[in-house]
Short mmCIF file of N, CA and C in Angstrom, two decimals:
data_model
loop_
_atom_site.label_atom_id
_atom_site.label_comp_id
_atom_site.label_asym_id
_atom_site.label_seq_id
_atom_site.Cartn_x
_atom_site.Cartn_y
_atom_site.Cartn_z
N PRO A 2 73.46 150.30 206.76
CA PRO A 2 73.30 151.47 207.61
C PRO A 2 74.15 152.64 207.09
N ASN A 3 73.68 153.81 207.37
CA ASN A 3 74.48 154.96 206.96
C ASN A 3 75.57 155.23 208.00
N ALA A 4 76.52 156.07 207.65
CA ALA A 4 77.69 156.30 208.50
C ALA A 4 77.32 156.91 209.85
N ALA A 5 76.32 157.77 209.87
CA ALA A 5 75.93 158.41 211.13
C ALA A 5 75.38 157.38 212.12
N ASN A 6 74.54 156.47 211.66
CA ASN A 6 74.00 155.43 212.54
C ASN A 6 75.10 154.49 213.01
N LEU A 7 76.02 154.18 212.15
CA LEU A 7 77.14 153.31 212.52
C LEU A 7 78.00 153.97 213.59
N ALA A 8 78.26 155.26 213.44
CA ALA A 8 79.06 155.99 214.42
C ALA A 8 78.35 156.04 215.77
N LEU A 9 77.04 156.27 215.77
CA LEU A 9 76.29 156.31 217.02
C LEU A 9 76.27 154.95 217.70
N TRP A 10 76.17 153.89 216.94
CA TRP A 10 76.19 152.54 217.51
C TRP A 10 77.55 152.24 218.13
N ALA A 11 78.61 152.65 217.46
CA ALA A 11 79.96 152.35 217.94
C ALA A 11 80.35 153.22 219.13
N TRP A 12 79.68 154.35 219.31
CA TRP A 12 80.03 155.28 220.38
C TRP A 12 79.89 154.62 221.75
N ASP A 13 78.87 153.81 221.95
CA ASP A 13 78.62 153.18 223.25
C ASP A 13 79.35 151.85 223.41
N LYS A 14 79.95 151.36 222.37
CA LYS A 14 80.61 150.06 222.42
C LYS A 14 82.00 150.20 223.04
N GLU A 15 82.34 149.30 223.94
CA GLU A 15 83.65 149.34 224.58
C GLU A 15 84.71 148.84 223.59
N ALA A 16 85.84 149.49 223.57
CA ALA A 16 86.91 149.13 222.64
C ALA A 16 87.55 147.81 223.05
N ASP A 17 87.88 146.98 222.07
CA ASP A 17 88.58 145.73 222.32
C ASP A 17 90.07 145.99 222.46
N SER A 18 90.76 145.10 223.10
CA SER A 18 92.20 145.23 223.26
C SER A 18 92.89 144.94 221.92
N LEU A 19 93.77 145.82 221.51
CA LEU A 19 94.50 145.60 220.26
C LEU A 19 95.45 144.42 220.37
N HIS A 20 95.91 144.11 221.58
CA HIS A 20 96.84 143.01 221.77
C HIS A 20 96.18 141.65 221.60
N ASP A 21 94.86 141.60 221.71
CA ASP A 21 94.13 140.35 221.55
C ASP A 21 93.67 140.12 220.12
N PHE A 22 93.87 141.10 219.26
CA PHE A 22 93.41 141.00 217.87
C PHE A 22 94.32 140.07 217.08
N VAL A 23 93.73 139.03 216.50
CA VAL A 23 94.46 138.10 215.65
C VAL A 23 93.74 138.08 214.31
N PRO A 24 94.41 138.56 213.25
CA PRO A 24 93.74 138.59 211.95
C PRO A 24 93.52 137.18 211.41
N ASN A 25 92.45 137.00 210.69
CA ASN A 25 92.13 135.71 210.09
C ASN A 25 92.22 135.87 208.57
N TYR A 26 93.41 135.61 208.03
CA TYR A 26 93.63 135.79 206.60
C TYR A 26 93.16 134.57 205.83
N LEU A 27 92.72 134.77 204.60
CA LEU A 27 92.30 133.66 203.76
C LEU A 27 93.51 132.88 203.23
N LYS A 28 94.62 133.57 203.01
CA LYS A 28 95.81 132.93 202.46
C LYS A 28 97.04 133.64 203.01
N ARG A 29 98.10 132.88 203.23
CA ARG A 29 99.36 133.49 203.64
C ARG A 29 100.00 134.20 202.46
N VAL A 30 100.81 135.19 202.75
CA VAL A 30 101.53 135.88 201.69
C VAL A 30 102.65 134.97 201.18
N GLU A 31 103.10 135.20 199.96
CA GLU A 31 104.10 134.32 199.33
C GLU A 31 105.39 134.27 200.13
N ALA A 32 105.83 135.39 200.67
CA ALA A 32 107.08 135.41 201.44
C ALA A 32 106.98 134.51 202.67
N GLU A 33 105.83 134.52 203.34
CA GLU A 33 105.66 133.67 204.52
C GLU A 33 105.62 132.20 204.12
N GLU A 34 104.95 131.86 203.02
CA GLU A 34 104.92 130.48 202.55
C GLU A 34 106.31 129.98 202.22
N ASN A 35 107.11 130.80 201.54
CA ASN A 35 108.48 130.41 201.20
C ASN A 35 109.33 130.26 202.45
N TRP A 36 109.15 131.13 203.43
CA TRP A 36 109.92 131.04 204.66
C TRP A 36 109.57 129.75 205.40
N LEU A 37 108.28 129.41 205.45
CA LEU A 37 107.86 128.20 206.14
C LEU A 37 108.37 126.94 205.45
N LYS A 38 108.51 126.98 204.12
CA LYS A 38 109.06 125.83 203.39
C LYS A 38 110.51 125.58 203.79
N ASN A 39 111.25 126.66 203.99
CA ASN A 39 112.69 126.56 204.26
C ASN A 39 113.03 126.43 205.74
N HIS A 40 112.09 126.68 206.62
CA HIS A 40 112.36 126.64 208.05
C HIS A 40 111.34 125.73 208.73
N THR A 41 111.80 124.58 209.13
CA THR A 41 110.91 123.66 209.84
C THR A 41 110.71 124.15 211.27
N GLU A 42 109.60 123.80 211.84
CA GLU A 42 109.29 124.24 213.19
C GLU A 42 110.06 123.38 214.19
N SER A 43 110.99 124.01 214.92
CA SER A 43 111.83 123.28 215.85
C SER A 43 111.40 123.47 217.30
N GLY A 44 110.45 124.36 217.55
CA GLY A 44 109.99 124.57 218.90
C GLY A 44 110.76 125.66 219.63
N GLU A 45 111.89 126.09 219.10
CA GLU A 45 112.64 127.15 219.74
C GLU A 45 112.42 128.46 219.00
N SER A 46 112.65 129.54 219.67
CA SER A 46 112.42 130.85 219.08
C SER A 46 113.48 131.15 218.03
N TYR A 47 113.07 131.75 216.93
CA TYR A 47 114.03 132.13 215.91
C TYR A 47 114.61 133.51 216.17
N ILE A 48 114.16 134.17 217.23
CA ILE A 48 114.69 135.48 217.61
C ILE A 48 115.84 135.25 218.58
N LYS A 49 116.98 135.84 218.26
CA LYS A 49 118.17 135.67 219.10
C LYS A 49 118.51 137.00 219.75
N ARG A 50 119.03 136.93 220.95
CA ARG A 50 119.45 138.15 221.65
C ARG A 50 120.78 138.61 221.10
N LEU A 51 120.96 139.90 221.08
CA LEU A 51 122.24 140.48 220.63
C LEU A 51 123.20 140.59 221.78
#
């Protein structure tokens, strides 16, 4: 489809919530893979309050 038809189609479509968007990546980035190797999942949050 051309851009004009795509814009007209999207005009009537209701916007989705950005908070519900979860990306589906084909592969994790190297930094995340290395972090997961070094940090086992303990069930507790890794974020600490100051």
